GROMACS .gro file of C-alpha atoms in nm:
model
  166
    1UNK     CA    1   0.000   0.000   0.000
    2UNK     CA    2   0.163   0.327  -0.051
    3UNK     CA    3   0.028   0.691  -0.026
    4UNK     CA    4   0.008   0.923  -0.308
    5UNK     CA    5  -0.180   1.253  -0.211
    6UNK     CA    6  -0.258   1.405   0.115
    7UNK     CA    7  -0.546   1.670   0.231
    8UNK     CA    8  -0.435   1.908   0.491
    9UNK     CA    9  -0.678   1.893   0.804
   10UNK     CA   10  -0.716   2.101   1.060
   11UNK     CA   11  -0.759   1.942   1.433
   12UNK     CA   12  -0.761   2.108   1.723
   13UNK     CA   13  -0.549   2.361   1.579
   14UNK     CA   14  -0.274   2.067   1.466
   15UNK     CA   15  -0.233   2.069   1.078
   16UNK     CA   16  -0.203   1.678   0.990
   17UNK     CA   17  -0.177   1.518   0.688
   18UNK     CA   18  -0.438   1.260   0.585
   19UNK     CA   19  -0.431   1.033   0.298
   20UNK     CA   20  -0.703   1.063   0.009
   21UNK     CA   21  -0.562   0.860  -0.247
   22UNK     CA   22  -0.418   0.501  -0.076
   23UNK     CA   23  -0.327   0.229  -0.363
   24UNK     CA   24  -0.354  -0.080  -0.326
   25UNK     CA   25  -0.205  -0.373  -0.456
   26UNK     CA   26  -0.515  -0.636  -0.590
   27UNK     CA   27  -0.528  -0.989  -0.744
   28UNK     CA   28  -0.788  -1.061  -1.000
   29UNK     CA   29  -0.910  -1.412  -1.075
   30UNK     CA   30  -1.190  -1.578  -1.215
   31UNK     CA   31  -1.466  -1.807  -1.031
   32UNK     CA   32  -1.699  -1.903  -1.261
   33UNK     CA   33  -1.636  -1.716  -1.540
   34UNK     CA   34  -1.704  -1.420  -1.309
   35UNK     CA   35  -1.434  -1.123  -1.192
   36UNK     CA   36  -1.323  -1.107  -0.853
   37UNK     CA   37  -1.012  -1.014  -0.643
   38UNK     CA   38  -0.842  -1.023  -0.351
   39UNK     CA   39  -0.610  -0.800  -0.164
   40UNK     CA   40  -0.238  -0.875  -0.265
   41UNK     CA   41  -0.117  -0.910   0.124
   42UNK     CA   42  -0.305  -1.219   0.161
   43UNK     CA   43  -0.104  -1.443  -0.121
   44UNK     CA   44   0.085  -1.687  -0.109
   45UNK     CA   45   0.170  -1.785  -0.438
   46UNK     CA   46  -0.051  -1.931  -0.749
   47UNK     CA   47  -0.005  -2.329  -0.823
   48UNK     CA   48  -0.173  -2.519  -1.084
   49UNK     CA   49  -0.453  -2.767  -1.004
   50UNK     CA   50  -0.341  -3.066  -0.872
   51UNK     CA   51  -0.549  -3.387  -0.722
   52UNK     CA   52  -0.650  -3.292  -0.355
   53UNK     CA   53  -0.732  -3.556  -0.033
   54UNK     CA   54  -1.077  -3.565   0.043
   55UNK     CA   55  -1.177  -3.510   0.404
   56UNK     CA   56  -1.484  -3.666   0.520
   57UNK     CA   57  -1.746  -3.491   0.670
   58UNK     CA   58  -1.572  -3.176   0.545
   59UNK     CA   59  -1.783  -2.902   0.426
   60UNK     CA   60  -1.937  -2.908   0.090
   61UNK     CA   61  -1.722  -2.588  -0.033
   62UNK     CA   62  -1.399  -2.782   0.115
   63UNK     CA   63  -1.251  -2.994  -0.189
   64UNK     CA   64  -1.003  -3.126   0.002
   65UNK     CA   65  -0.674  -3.126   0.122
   66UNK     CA   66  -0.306  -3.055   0.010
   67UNK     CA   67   0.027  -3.082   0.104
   68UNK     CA   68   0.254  -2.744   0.041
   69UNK     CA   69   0.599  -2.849   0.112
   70UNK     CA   70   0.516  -3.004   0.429
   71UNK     CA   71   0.205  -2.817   0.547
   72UNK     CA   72  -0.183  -2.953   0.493
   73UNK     CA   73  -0.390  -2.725   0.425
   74UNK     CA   74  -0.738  -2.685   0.296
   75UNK     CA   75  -0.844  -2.633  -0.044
   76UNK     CA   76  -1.169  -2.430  -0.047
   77UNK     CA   77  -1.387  -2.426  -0.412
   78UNK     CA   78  -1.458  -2.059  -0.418
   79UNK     CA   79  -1.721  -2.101  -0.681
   80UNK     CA   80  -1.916  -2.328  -0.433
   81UNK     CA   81  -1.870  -2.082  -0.159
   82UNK     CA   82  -1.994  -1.837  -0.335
   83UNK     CA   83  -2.288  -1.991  -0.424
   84UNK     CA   84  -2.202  -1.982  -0.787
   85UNK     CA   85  -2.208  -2.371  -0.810
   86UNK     CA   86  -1.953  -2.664  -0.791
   87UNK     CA   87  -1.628  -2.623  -0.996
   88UNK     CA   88  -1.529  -2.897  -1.242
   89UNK     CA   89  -1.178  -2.934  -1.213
   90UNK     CA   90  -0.957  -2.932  -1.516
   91UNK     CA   91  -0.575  -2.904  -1.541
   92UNK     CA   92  -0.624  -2.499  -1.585
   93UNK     CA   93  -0.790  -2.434  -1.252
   94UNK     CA   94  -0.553  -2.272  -0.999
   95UNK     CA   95  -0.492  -2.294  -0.672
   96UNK     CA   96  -0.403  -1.897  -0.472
   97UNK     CA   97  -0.287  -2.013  -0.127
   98UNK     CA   98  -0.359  -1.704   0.059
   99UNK     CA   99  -0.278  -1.663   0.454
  100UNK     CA  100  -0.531  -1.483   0.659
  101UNK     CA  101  -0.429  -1.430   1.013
  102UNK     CA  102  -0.295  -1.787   1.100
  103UNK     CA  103  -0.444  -2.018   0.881
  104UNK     CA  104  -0.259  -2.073   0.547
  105UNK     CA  105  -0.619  -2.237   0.275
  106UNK     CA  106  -0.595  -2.275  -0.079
  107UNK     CA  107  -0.851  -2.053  -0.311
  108UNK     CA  108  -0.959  -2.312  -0.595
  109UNK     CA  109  -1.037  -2.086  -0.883
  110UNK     CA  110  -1.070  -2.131  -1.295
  111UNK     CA  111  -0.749  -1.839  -1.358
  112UNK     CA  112  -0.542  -1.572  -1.237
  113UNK     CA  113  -0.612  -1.277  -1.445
  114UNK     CA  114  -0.407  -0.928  -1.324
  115UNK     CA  115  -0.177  -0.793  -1.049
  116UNK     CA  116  -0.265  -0.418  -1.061
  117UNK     CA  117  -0.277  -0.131  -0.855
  118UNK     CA  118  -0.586   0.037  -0.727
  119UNK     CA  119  -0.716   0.354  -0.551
  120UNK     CA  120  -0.901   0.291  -0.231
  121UNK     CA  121  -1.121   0.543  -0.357
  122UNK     CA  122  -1.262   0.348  -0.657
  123UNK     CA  123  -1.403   0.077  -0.436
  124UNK     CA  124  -1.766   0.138  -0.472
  125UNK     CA  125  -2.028  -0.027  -0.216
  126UNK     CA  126  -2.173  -0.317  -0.276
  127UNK     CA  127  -2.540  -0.279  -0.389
  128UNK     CA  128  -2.810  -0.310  -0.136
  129UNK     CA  129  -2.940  -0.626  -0.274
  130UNK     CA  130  -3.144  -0.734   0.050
  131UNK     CA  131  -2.882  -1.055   0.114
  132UNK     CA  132  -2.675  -1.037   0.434
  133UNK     CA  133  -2.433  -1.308   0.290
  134UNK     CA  134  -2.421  -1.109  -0.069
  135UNK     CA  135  -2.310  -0.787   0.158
  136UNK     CA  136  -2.103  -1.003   0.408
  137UNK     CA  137  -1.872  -1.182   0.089
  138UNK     CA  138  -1.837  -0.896  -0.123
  139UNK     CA  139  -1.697  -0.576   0.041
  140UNK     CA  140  -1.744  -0.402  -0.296
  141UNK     CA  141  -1.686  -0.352  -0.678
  142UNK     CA  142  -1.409  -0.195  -0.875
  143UNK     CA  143  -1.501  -0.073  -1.195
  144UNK     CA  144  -1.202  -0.206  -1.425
  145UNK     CA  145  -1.206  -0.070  -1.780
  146UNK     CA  146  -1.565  -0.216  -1.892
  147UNK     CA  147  -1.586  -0.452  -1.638
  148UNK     CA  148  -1.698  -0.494  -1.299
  149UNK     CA  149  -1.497  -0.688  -1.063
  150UNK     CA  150  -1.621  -0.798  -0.701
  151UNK     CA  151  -1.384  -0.759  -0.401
  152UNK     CA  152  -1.438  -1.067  -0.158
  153UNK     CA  153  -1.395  -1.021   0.154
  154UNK     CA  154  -1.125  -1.362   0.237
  155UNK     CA  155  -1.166  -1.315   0.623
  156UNK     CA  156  -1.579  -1.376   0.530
  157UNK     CA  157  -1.531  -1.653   0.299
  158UNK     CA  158  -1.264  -1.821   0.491
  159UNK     CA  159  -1.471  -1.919   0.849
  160UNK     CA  160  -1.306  -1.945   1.186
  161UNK     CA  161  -1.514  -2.154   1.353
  162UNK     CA  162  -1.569  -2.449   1.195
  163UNK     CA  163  -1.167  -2.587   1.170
  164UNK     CA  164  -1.113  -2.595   0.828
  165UNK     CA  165  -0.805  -2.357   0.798
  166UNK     CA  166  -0.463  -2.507   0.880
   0.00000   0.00000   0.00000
């Protein structure tokens, strides 16, 4: 994230600098056939599909598990949690491990599109569509040349509770 304008503000007589125009660093991907992306900070890397372990009475969204160089960790079809439908694996899906606090999951997703950077300012709310879990997924949309992209919001899609992050 860097900072590239300020706007003077006065408080309590103090003159401090506040940032209007933070960039920020975004991944775009594509879960079925639809745009979304993801803060930067919160990858990994980007592997090609490979087989995963199933885990019984996993979660429907959970497609199983991997090994990263030693770790297991849970691969998570982000199309399914989304509520866009079950992926159908091929050998072009990808796999964005992303870390979020502790837990270290893998995004399964059909491609990476873009690495660009962003003004916090173009993130536009997410449209009062009367769904809580519409509002609680997607904490907006960037308008990107003619295209809309959603931004998820990976501490939403990725739950604590239930034990599915390594």
């Amino acid at each position: 994230m860097t900072d590239n304008a300020f706007d003077v503000v006065e408080n309590s007589g103090e003159t401090v600098q506040k940032s209007s125009n933070v960039q920020r660093e975004i991944v775009t991907f594509a879960v079925g056939d639809q745009g979304f992306c993801m803060e930067i900070e919160y990858v990994l890397e980007i592997r090609g599909w490979a087989k995963t372990t199933i885990l019984p009475h996993a979660p429907d969204y959970v497609v199983g598990l991997m090994n990263l160089r030693g770790t297991v960790l849970p691969v998570i079809d982000l199309s399914l949690r989304l509520g866009l439908g079950k992926t159908e694996t091929t050998a072009r899906h990808v796999i964005i491990i992303a870390k979020i606090e502790d837990k270290t999951i893998g995004l399964l997703v059909e491609a990476v599109s873009d690495i660009m950077s962003v003004s916090e300012g173009e993130l536009k709310p997410t449209p009062d569509v009367a769904s809580n879990q519409t509002r609680a997924f997607i904490k907006g949309v960037y308008s990107i040349e003619d295209t809309l992209v959603r931004a998820i919001d990976i501490n939403q899609v990725v739950p604590n509770s239930d034990g599915i992050a390594a």
